[in-house]
Short mmCIF file of N, CA and C in Angstrom, two decimals:
data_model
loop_
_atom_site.label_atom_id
_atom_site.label_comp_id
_atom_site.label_asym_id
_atom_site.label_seq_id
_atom_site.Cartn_x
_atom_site.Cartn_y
_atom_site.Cartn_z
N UNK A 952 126.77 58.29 -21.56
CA UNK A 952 126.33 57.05 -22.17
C UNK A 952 124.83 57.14 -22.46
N UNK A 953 124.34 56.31 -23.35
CA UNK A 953 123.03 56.85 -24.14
C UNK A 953 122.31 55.52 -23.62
N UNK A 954 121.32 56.00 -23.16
CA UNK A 954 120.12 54.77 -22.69
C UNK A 954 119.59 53.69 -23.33
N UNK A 955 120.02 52.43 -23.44
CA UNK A 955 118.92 51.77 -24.96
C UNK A 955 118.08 51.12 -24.48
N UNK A 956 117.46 51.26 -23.04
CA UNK A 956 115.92 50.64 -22.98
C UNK A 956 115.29 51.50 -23.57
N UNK A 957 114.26 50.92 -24.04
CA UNK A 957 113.28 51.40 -24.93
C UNK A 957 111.48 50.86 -24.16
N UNK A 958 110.76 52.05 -24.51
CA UNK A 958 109.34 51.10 -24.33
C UNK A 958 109.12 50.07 -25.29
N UNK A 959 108.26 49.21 -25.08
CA UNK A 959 108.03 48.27 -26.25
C UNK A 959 106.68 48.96 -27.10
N UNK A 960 107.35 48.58 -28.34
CA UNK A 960 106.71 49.58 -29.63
C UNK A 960 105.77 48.35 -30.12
N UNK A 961 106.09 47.15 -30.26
CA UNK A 961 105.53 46.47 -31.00
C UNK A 961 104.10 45.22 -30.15
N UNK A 962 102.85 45.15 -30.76
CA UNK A 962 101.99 44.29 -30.28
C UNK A 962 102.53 42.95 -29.80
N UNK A 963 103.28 42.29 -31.16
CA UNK A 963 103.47 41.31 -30.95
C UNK A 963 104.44 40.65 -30.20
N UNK A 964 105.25 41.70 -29.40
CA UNK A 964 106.43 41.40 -28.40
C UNK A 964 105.73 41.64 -27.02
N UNK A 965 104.84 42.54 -27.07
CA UNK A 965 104.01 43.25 -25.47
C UNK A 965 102.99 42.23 -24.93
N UNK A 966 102.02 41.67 -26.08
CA UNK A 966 101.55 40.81 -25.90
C UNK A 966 101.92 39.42 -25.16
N UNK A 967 102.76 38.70 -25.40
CA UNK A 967 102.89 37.15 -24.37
C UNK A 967 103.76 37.94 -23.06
N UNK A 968 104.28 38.91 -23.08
CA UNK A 968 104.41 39.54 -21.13
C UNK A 968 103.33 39.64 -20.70
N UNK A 969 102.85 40.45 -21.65
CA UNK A 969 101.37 40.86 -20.81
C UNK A 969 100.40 40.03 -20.39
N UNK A 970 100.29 39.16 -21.34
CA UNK A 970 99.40 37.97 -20.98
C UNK A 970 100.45 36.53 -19.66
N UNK A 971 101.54 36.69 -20.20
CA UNK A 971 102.21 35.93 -18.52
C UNK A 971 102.10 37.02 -17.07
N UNK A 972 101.95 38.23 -17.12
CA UNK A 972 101.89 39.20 -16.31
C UNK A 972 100.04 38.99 -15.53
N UNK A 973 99.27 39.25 -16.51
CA UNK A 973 97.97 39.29 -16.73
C UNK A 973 97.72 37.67 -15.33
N UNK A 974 98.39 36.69 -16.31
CA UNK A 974 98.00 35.29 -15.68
C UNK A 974 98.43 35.13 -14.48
N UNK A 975 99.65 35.58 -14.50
CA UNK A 975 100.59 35.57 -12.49
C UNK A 975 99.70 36.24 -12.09
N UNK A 976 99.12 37.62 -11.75
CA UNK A 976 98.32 38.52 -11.36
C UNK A 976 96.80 37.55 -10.81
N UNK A 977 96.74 36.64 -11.53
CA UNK A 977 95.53 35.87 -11.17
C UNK A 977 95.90 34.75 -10.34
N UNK A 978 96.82 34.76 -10.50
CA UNK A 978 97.59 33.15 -9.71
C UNK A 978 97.93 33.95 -8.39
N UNK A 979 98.28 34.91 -8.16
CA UNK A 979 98.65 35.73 -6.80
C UNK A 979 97.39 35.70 -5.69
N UNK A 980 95.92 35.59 -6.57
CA UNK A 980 94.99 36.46 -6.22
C UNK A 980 94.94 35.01 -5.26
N UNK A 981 95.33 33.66 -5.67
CA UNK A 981 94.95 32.57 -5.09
C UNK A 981 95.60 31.82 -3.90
N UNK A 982 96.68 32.43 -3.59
CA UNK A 982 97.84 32.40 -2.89
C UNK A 982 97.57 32.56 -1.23
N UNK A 983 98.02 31.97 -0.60
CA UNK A 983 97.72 32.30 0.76
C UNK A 983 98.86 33.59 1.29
N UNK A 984 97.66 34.60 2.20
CA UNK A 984 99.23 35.75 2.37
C UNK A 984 99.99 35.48 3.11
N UNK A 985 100.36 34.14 3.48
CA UNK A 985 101.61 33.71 4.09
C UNK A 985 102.45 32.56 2.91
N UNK A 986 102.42 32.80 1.81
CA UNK A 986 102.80 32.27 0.98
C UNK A 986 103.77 33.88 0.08
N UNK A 987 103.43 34.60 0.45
CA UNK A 987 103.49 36.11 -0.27
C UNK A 987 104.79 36.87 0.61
N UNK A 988 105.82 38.02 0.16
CA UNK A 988 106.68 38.06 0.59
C UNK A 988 105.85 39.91 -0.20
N UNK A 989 105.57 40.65 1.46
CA UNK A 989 105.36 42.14 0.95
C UNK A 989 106.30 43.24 0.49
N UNK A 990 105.90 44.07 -0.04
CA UNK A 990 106.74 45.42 -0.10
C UNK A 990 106.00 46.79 -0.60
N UNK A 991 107.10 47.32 -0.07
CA UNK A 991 106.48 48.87 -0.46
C UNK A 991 106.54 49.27 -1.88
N UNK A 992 105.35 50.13 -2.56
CA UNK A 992 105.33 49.92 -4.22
C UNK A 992 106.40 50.93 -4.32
N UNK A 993 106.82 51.99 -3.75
CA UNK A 993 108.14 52.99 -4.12
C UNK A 993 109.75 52.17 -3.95
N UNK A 994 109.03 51.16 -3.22
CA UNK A 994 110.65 50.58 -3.19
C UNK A 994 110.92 49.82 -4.79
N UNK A 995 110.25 50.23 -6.06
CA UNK A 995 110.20 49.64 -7.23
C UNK A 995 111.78 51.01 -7.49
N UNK A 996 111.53 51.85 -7.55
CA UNK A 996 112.39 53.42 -8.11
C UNK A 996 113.77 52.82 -6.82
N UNK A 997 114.39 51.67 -6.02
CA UNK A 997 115.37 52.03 -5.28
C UNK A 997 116.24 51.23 -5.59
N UNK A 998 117.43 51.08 -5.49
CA UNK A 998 118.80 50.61 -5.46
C UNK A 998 118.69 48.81 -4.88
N UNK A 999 118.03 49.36 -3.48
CA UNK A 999 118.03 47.58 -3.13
C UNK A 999 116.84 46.90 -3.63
N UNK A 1000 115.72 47.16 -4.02
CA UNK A 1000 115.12 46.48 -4.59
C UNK A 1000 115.52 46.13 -6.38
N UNK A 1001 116.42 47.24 -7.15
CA UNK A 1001 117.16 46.83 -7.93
C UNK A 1001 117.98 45.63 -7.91
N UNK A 1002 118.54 45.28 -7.03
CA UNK A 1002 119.49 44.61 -6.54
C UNK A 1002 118.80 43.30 -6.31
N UNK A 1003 118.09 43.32 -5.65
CA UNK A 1003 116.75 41.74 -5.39
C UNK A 1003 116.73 41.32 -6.62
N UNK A 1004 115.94 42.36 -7.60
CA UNK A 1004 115.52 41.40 -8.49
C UNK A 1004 117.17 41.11 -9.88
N UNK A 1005 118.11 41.78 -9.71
CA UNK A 1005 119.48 40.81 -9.88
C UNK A 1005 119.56 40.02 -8.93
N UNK A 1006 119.55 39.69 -7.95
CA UNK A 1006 120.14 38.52 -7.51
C UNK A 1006 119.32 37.13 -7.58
N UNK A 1007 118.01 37.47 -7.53
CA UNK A 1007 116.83 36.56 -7.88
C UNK A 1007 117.28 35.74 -9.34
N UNK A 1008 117.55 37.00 -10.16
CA UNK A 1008 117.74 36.30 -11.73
C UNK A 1008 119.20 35.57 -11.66
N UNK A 1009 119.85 35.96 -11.01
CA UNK A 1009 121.23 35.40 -10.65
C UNK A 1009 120.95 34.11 -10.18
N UNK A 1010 119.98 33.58 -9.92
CA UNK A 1010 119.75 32.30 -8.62
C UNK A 1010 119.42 31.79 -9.81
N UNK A 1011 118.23 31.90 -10.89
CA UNK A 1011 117.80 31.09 -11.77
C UNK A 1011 119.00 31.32 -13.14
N UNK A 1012 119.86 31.66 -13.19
CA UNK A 1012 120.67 31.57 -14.66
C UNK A 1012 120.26 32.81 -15.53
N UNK A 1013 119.73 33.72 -15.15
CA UNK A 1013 118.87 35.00 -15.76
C UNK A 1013 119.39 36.13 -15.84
N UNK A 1014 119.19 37.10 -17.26
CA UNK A 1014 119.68 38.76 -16.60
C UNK A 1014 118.67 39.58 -17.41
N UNK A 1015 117.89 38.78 -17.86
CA UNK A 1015 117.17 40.49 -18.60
C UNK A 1015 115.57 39.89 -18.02
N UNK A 1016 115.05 40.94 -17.70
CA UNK A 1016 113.59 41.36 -17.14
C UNK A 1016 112.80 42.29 -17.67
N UNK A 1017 111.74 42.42 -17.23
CA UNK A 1017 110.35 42.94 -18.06
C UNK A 1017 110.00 43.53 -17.00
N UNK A 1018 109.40 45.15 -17.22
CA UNK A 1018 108.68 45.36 -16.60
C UNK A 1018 107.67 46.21 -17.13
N UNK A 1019 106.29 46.08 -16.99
CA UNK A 1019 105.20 46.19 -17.06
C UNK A 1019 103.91 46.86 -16.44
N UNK A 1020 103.38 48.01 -17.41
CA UNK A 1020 102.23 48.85 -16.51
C UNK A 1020 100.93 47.81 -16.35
N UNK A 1021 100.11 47.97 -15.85
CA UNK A 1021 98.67 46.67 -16.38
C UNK A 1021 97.72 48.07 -15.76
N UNK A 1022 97.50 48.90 -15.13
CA UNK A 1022 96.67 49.94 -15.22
C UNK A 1022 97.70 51.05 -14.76
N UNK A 1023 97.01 52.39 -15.39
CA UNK A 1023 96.09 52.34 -16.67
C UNK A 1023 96.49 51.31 -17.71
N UNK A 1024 94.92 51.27 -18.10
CA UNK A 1024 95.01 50.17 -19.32
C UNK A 1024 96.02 50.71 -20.47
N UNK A 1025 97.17 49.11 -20.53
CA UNK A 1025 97.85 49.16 -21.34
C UNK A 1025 97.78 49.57 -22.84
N UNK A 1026 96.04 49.47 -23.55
CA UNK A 1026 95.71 49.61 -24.60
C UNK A 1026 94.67 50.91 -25.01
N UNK A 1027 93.95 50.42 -24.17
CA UNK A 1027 92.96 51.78 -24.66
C UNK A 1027 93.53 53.34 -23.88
N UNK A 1028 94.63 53.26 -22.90
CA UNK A 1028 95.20 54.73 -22.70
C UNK A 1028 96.64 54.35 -23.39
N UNK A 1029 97.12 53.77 -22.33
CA UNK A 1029 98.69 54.26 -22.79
C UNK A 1029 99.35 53.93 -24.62
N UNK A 1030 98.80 53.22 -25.11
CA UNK A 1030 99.30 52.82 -26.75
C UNK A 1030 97.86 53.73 -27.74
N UNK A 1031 96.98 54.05 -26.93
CA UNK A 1031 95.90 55.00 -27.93
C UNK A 1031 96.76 56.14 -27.93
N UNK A 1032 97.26 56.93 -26.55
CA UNK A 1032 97.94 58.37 -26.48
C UNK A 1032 99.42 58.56 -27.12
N UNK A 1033 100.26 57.20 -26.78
CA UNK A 1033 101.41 56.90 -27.40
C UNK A 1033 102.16 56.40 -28.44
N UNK A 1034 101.33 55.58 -28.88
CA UNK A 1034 101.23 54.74 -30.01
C UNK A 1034 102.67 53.64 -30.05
N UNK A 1035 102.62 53.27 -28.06
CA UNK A 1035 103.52 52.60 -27.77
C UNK A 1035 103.22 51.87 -26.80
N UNK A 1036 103.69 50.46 -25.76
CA UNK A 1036 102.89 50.21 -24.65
C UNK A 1036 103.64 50.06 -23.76
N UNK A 1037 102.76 50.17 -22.36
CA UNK A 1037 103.67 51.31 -20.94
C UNK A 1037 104.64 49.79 -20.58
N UNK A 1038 105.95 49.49 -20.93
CA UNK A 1038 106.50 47.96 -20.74
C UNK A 1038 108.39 48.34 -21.13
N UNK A 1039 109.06 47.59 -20.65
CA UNK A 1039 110.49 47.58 -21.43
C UNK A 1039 111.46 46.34 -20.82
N UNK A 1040 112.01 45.71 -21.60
CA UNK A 1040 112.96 45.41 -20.80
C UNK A 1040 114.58 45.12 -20.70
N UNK A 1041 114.46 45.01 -19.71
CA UNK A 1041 115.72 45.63 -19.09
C UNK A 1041 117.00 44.32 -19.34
N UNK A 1042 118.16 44.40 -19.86
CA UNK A 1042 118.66 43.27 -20.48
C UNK A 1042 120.13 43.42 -19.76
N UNK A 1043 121.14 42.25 -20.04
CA UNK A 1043 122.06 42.13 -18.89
C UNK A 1043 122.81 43.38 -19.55
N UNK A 1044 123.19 43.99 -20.74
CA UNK A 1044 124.01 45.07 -21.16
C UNK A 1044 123.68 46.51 -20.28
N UNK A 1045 122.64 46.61 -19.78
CA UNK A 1045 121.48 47.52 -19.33
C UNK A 1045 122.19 47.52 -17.89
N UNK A 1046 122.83 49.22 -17.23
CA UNK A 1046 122.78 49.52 -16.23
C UNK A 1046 121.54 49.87 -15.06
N UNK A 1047 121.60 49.73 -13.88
CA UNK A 1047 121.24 50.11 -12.98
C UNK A 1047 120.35 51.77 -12.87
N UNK A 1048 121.21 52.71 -13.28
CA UNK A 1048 121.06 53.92 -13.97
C UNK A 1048 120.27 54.63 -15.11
N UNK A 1049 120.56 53.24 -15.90
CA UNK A 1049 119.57 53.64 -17.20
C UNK A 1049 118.15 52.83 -16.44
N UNK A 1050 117.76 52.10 -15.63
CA UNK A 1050 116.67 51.22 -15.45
C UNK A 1050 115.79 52.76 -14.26
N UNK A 1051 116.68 53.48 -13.62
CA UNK A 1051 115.66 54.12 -12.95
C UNK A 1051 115.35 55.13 -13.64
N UNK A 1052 116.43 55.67 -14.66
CA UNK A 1052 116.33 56.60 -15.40
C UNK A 1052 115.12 56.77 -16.45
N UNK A 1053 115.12 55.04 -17.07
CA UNK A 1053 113.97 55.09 -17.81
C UNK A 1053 112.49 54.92 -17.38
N UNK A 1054 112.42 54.55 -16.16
CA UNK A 1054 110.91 54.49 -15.01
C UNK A 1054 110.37 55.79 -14.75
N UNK A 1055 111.48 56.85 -15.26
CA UNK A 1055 110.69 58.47 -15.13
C UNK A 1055 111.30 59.10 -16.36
N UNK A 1056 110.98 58.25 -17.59
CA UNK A 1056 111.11 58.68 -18.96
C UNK A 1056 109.71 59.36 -19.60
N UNK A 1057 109.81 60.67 -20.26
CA UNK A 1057 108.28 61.20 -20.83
C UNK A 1057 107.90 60.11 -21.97
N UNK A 1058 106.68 59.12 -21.93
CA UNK A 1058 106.50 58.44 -23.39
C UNK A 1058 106.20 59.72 -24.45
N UNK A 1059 105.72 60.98 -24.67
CA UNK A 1059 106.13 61.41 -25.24
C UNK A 1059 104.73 62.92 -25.11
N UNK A 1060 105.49 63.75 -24.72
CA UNK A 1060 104.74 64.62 -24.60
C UNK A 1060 103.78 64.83 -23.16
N UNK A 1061 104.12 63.81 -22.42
CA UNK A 1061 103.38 63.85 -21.03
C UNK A 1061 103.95 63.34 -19.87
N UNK A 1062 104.88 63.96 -19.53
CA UNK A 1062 105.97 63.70 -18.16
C UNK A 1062 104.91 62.88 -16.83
N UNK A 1063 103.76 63.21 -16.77
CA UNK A 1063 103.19 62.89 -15.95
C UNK A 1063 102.61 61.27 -16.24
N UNK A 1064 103.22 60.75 -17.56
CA UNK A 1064 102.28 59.50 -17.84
C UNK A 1064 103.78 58.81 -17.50
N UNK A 1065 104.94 58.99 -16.90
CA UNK A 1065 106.00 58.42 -16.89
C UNK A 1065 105.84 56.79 -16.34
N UNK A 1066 106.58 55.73 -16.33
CA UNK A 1066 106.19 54.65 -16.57
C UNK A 1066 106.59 54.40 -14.39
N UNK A 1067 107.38 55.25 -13.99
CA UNK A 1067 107.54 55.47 -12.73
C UNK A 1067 106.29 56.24 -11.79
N UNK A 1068 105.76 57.16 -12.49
CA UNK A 1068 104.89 57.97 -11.92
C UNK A 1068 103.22 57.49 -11.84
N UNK A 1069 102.67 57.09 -13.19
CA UNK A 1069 101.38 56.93 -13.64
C UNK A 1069 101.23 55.24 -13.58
N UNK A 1070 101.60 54.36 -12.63
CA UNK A 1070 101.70 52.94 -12.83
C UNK A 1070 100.87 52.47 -11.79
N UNK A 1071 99.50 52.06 -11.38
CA UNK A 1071 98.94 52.01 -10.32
C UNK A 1071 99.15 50.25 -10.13
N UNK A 1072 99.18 49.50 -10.99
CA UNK A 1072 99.62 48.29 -10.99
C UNK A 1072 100.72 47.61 -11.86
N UNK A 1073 102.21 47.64 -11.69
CA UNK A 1073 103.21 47.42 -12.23
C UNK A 1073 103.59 45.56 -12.03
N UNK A 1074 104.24 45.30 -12.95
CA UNK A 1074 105.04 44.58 -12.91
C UNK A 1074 106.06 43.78 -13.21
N UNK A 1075 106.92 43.49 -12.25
CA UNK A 1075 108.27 42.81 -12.52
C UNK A 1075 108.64 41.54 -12.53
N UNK A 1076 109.23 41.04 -13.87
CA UNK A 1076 109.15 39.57 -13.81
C UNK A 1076 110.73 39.26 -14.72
N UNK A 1077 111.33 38.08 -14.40
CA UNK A 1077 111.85 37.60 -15.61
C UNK A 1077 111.40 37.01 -16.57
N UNK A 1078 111.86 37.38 -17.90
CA UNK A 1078 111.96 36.69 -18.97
C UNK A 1078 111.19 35.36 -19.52
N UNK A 1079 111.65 34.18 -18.65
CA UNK A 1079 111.45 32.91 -19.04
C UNK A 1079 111.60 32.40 -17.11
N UNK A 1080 111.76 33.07 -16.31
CA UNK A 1080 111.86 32.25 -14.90
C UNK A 1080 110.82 32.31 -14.13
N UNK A 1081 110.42 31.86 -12.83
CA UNK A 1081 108.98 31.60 -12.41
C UNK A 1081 108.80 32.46 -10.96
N UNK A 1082 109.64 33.72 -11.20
CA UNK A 1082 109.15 34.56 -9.70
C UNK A 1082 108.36 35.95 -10.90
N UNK A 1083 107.24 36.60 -9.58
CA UNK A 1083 106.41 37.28 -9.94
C UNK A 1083 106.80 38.60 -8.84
N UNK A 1084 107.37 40.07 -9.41
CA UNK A 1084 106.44 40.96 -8.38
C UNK A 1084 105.61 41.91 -8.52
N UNK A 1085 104.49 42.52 -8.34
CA UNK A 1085 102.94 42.93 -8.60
C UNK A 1085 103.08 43.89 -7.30
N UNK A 1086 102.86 45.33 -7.74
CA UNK A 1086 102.98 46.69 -7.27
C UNK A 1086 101.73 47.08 -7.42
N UNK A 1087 100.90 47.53 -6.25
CA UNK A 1087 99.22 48.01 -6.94
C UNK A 1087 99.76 49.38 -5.51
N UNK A 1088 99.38 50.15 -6.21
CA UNK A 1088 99.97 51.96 -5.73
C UNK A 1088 98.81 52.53 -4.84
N UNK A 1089 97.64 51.81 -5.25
CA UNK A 1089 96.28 51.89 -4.29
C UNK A 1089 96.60 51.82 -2.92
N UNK A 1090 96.74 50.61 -2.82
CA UNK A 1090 97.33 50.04 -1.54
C UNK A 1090 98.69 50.38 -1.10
N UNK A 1091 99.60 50.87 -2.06
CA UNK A 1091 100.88 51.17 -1.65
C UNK A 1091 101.71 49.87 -1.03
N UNK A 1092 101.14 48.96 -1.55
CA UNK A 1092 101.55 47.51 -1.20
C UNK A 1092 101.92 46.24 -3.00
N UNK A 1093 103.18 46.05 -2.79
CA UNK A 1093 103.63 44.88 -3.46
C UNK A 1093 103.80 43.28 -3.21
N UNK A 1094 103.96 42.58 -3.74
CA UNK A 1094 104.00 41.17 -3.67
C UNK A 1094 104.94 40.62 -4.71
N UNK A 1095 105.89 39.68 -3.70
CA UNK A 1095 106.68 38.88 -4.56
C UNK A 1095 106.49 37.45 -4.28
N UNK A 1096 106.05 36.56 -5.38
CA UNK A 1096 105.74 35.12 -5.37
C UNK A 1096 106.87 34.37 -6.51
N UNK A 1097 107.38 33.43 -5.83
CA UNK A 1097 108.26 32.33 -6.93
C UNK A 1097 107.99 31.13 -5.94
N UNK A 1098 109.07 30.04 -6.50
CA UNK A 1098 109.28 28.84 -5.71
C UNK A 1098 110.19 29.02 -4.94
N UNK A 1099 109.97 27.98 -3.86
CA UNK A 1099 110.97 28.35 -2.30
C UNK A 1099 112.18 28.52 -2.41
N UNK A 1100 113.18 28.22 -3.31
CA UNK A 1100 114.16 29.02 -3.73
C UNK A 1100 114.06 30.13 -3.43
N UNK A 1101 113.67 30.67 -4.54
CA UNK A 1101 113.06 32.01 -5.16
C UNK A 1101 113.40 32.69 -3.46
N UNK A 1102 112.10 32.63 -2.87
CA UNK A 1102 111.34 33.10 -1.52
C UNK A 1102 112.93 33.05 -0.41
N UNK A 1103 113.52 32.03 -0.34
CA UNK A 1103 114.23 32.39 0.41
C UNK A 1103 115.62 32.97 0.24
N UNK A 1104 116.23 33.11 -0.92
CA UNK A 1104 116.84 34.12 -1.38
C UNK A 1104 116.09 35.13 -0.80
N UNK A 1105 114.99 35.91 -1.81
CA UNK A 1105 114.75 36.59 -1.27
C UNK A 1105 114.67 37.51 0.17
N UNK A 1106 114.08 36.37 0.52
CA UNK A 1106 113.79 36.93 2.55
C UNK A 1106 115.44 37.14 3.03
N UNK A 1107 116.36 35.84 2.74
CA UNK A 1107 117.41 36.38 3.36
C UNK A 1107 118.34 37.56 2.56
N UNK A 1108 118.13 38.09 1.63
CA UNK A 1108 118.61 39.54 0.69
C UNK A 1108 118.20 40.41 1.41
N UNK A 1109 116.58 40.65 0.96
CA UNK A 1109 116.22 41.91 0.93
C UNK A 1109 115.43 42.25 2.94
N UNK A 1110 115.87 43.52 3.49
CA UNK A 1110 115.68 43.73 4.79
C UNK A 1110 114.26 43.94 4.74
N UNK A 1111 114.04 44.99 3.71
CA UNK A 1111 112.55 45.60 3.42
C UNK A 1111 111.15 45.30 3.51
N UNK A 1112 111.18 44.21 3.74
CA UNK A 1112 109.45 43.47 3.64
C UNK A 1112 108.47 43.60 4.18
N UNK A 1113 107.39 43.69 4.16
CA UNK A 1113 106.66 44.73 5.67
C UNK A 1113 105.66 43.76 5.32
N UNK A 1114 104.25 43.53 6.70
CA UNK A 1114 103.24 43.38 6.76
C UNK A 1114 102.53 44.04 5.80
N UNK A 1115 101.75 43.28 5.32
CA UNK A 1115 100.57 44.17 4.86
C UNK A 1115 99.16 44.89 4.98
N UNK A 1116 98.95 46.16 4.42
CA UNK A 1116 98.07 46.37 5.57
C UNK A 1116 96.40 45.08 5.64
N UNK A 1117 96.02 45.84 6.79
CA UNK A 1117 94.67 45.52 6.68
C UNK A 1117 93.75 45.06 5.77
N UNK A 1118 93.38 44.49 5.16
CA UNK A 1118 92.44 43.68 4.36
C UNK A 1118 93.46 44.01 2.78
N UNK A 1119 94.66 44.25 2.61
CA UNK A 1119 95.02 44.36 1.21
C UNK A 1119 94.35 42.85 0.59
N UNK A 1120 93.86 43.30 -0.49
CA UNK A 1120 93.97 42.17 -1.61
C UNK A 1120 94.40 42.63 -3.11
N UNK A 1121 94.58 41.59 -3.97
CA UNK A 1121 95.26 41.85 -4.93
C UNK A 1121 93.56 41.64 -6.07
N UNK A 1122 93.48 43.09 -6.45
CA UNK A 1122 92.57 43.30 -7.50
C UNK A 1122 92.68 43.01 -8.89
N UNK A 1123 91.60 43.32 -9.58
CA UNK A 1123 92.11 42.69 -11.11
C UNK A 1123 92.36 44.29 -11.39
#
């Protein structure tokens, strides 16, 4: 079977994720870290964190998601070298398989810029619903923020959640 996520090719589709991505990212920064639900940024490439963010979209009426590089810069590296931007998303037709498959896809000519490999701050969101999760690879630490819904789905799903370390904060 043939993969049809695609990166997003076009400005004018990359643009309002990026800028709802961009804005959560700032709204996180304001958050108390007991308001914040952690994780490990490799648990983005696994099965059960696949699975979270279906069942999350399952809670709000949802199946297709976005996910998103924010450094390296989306514009002046990854769409100057590619002439595409580091983003795709993932829609209810869209397996499990094709979603990890395409997180270590070459954009083209550079295996190492893969959207799995080269992502120091990723992120995963739905569509049109109001949970956020924000992967910074620095820290090796993620964050998932929605409304208490959201949060407790979550907590009671996923086993994975860890403390975070020592002074993590969420950078621009």
């Amino acid at each position: 079977m043939m993969n049809t996520i695609d990166f997003i090719r076009e400005r004018s589709e990359f643009m309002p994720l990026w800028e709802r991505a961009t804005t959560g990212v700032r709204m996180l920064r304001d958050k108390l870290p007991t308001e914040l639900l952690y994780f490990d940024t490799i648990d983005l490439q696994t099965q059960k964190f696949f699975e979270l963010v279906q069942k999350l979209l399952a809670l709000e009426g949802m199946t297709d998601f976005a996910t998103l590089v924010l450094k390296p810069d989306p514009f002046d590296y990854f769409n100057f070298h590619f002439g595409k931007y580091p983003g795709f998303i993932h829609r209810a037709e869209n397996t499990d398989d094709e979603f990890f498959e395409f997180l270590l896809k070459d954009p083209g000519g550079s295996l190492a810029d893969s959207l799995g490999t080269n992502s120091e701050h990723y992120i995963v969101m739905p569509l049109s619903a109001k949970w956020i999760a924000f992967g910074d690879r620095s820290w090796g630490t993620g964050v998932l923020y929605g409304p208490p819904d959201v949060m407790e789905c979550a907590k009671s799903f996923y086993p994975f959640f860890i403390v975070p370390p020592k002074g993590f904060r969420i950078d621009p």
